[in-house]
PDB file of C-alpha atoms in Angstrom:
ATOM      1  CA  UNK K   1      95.554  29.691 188.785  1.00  0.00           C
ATOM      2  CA  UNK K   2      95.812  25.896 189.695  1.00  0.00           C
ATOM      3  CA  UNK K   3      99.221  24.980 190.864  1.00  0.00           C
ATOM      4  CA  UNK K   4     100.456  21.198 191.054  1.00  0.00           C
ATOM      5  CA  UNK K   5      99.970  19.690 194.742  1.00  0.00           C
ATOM      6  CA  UNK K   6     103.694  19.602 195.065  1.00  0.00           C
ATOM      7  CA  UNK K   7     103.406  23.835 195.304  1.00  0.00           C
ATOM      8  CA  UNK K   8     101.871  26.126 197.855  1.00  0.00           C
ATOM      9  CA  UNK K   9     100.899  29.347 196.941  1.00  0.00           C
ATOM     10  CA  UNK K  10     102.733  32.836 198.937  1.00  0.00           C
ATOM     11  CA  UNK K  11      99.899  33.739 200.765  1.00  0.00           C
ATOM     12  CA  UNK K  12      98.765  30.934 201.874  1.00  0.00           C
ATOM     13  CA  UNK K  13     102.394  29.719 203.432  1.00  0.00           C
ATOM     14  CA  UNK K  14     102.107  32.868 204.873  1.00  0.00           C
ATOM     15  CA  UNK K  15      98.764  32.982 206.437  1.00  0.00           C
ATOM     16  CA  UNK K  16      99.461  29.477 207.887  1.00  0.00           C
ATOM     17  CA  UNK K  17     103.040  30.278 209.080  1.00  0.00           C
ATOM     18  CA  UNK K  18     101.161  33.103 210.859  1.00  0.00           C
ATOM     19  CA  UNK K  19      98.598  31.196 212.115  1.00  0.00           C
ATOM     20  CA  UNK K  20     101.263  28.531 213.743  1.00  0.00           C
ATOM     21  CA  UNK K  21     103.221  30.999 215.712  1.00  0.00           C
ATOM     22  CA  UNK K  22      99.869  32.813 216.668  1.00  0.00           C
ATOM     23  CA  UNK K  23     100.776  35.564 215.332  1.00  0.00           C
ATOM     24  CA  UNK K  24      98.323  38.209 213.372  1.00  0.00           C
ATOM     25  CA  UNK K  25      99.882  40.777 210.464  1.00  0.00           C
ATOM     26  CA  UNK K  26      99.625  43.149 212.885  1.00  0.00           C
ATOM     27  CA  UNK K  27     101.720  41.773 215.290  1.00  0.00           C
ATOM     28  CA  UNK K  28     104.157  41.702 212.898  1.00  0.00           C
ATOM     29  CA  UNK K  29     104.120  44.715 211.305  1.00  0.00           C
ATOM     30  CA  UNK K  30     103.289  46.387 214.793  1.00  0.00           C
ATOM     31  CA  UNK K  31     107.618  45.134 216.080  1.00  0.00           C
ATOM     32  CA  UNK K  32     108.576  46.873 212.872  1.00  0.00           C
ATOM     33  CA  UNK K  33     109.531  50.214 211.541  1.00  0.00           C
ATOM     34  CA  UNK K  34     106.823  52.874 210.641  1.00  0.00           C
ATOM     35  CA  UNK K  35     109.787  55.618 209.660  1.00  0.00           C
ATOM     36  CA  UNK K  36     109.207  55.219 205.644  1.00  0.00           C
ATOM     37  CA  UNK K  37     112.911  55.890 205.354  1.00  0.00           C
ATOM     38  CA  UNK K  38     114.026  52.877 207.432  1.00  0.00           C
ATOM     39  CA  UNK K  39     111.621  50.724 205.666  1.00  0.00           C
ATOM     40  CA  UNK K  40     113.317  52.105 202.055  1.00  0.00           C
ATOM     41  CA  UNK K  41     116.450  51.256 203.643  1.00  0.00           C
ATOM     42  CA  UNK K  42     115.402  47.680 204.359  1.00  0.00           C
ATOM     43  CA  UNK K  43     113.644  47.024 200.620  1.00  0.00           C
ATOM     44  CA  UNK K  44     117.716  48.203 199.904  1.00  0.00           C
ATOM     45  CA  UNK K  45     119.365  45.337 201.980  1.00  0.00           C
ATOM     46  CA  UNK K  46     116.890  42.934 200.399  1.00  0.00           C
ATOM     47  CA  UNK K  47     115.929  43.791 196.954  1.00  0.00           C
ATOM     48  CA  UNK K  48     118.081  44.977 194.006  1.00  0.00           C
ATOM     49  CA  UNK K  49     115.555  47.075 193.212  1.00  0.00           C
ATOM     50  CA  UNK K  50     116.268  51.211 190.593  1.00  0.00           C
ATOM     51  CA  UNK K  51     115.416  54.119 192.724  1.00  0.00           C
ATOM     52  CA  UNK K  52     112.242  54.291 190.099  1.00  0.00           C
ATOM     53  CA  UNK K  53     110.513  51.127 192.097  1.00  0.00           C
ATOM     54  CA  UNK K  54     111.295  52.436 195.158  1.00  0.00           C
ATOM     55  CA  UNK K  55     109.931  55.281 195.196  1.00  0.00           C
ATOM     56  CA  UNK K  56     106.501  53.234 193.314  1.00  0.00           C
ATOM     57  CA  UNK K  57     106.938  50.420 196.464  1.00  0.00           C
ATOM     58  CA  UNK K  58     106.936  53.832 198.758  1.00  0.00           C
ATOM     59  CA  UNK K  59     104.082  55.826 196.934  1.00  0.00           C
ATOM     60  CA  UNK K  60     101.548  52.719 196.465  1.00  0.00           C
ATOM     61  CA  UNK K  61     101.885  50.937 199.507  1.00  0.00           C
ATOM     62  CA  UNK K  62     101.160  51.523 202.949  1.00  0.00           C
ATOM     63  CA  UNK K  63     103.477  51.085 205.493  1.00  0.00           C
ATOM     64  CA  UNK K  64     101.936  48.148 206.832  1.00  0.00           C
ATOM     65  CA  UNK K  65     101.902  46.766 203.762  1.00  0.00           C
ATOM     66  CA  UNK K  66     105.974  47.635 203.027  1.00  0.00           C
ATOM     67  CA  UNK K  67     106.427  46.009 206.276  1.00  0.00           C
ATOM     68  CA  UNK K  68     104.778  43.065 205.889  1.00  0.00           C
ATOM     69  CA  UNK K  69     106.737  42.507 202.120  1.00  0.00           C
ATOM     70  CA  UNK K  70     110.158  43.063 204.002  1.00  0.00           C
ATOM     71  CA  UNK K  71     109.056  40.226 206.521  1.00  0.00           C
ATOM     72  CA  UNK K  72     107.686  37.825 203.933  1.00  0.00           C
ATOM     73  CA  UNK K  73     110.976  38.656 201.525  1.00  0.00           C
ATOM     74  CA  UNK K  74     113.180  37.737 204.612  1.00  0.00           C
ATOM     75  CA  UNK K  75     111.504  34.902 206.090  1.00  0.00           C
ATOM     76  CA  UNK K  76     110.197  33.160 202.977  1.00  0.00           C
ATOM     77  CA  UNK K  77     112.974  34.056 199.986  1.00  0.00           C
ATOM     78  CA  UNK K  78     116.208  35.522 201.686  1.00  0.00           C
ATOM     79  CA  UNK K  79     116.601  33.233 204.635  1.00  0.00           C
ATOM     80  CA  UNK K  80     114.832  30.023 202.975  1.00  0.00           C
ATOM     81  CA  UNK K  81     117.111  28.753 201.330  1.00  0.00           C
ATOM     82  CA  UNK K  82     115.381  25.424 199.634  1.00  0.00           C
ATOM     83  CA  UNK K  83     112.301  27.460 198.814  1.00  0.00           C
ATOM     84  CA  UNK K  84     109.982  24.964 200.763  1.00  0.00           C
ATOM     85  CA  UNK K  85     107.504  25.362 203.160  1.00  0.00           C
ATOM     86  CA  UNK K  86     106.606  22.089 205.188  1.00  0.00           C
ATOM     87  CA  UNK K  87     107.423  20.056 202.518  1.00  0.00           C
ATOM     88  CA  UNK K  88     105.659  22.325 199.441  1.00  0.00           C
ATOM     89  CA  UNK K  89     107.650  24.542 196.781  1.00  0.00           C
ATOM     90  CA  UNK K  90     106.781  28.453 197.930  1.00  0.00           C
ATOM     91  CA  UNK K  91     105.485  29.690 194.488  1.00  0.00           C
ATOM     92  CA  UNK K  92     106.491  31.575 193.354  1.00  0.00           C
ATOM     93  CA  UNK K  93     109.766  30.194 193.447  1.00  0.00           C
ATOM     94  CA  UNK K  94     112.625  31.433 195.320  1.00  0.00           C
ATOM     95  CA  UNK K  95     114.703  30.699 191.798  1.00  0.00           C
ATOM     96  CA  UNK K  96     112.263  33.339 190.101  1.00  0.00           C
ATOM     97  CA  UNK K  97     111.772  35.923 193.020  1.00  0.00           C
ATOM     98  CA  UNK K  98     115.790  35.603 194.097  1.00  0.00           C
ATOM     99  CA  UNK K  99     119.206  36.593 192.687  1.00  0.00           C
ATOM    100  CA  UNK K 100     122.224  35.933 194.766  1.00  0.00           C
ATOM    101  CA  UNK K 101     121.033  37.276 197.916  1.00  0.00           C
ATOM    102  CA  UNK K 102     118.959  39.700 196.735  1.00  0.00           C
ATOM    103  CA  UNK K 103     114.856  40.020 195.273  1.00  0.00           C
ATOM    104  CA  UNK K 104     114.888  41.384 191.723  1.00  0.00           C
ATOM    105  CA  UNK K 105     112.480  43.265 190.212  1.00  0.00           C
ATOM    106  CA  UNK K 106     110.586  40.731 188.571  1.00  0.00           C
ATOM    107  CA  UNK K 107     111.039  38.780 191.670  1.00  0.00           C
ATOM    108  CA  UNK K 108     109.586  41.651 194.048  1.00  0.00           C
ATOM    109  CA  UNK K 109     106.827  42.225 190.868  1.00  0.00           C
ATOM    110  CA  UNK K 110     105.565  38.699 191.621  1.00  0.00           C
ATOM    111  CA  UNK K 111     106.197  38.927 195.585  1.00  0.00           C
ATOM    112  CA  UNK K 112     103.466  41.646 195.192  1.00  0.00           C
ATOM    113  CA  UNK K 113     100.858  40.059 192.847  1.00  0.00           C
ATOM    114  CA  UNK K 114     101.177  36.546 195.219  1.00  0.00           C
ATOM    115  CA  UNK K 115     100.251  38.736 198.093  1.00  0.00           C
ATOM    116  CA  UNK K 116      97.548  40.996 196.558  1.00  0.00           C
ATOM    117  CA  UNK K 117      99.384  44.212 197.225  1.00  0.00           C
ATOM    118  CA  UNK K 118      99.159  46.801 194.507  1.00  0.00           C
ATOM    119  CA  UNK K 119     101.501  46.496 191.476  1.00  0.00           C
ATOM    120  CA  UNK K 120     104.453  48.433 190.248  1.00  0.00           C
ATOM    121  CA  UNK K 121     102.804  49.197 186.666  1.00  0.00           C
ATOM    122  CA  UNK K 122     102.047  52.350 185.628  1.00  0.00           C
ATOM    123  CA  UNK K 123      97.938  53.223 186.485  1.00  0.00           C
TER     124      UNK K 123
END
């Protein structure tokens, strides 16, 4: 997919935030929790999410992988308010991935796809 110059894709915001505070994913994920309960508790604070997609987020995904969609959620959607990254519109946008102060479903369903983590539809 071809987005407008005035839009930077997820991943790559991510992978160049990253890269500026020379930090890897797994220094990231490496400060945070491996206890698969704590990380369900932090999806909770962050996403509105049914127990349903929890449990897929917990089945489907490694740890690593939850750990590294609580950071992106937090730095790039909850605290983020404008949705921009130097200058760009994070796509997708905060206004589709955000409600109140909370990821939806559909929101965290395209959080996933933008990073290439596995989906939440049936196999």
């Amino acid at each position: 997919m071809s987005l407008p110059g005035y839009y930077i894709p997820l991943k790559k915001a991510v992978d160049d935030y990253l890269k500026e505070q020379g930090l890897t994913v797994s220094d990231v994920v490496a400060v945070m929790d491996e206890d698969r309960e704590s990380i369900a508790e932090s999806l909770r604070k962050r996403c509105a999410i049914s127990l349903r997609t929890e449990r897929l987020l917990l089945e489907r995904l490694t740890s690593k992988q939850l750990n590294m969609l609580i950071f992106v959620i937090q730095v790039f959607y909850i605290i983020n308010m404008g949705g921009v990254y130097k200058g760009f519109i994070i796509y997708p946008e905060r206004s589709s991935v955000v409600s109140g102060q909370k990821v939806t479903e559909e929101g965290l369903r395209l959080v996933l796809k933008a990073l290439g983590f596995p989906s939440l539809e049936q196999a």
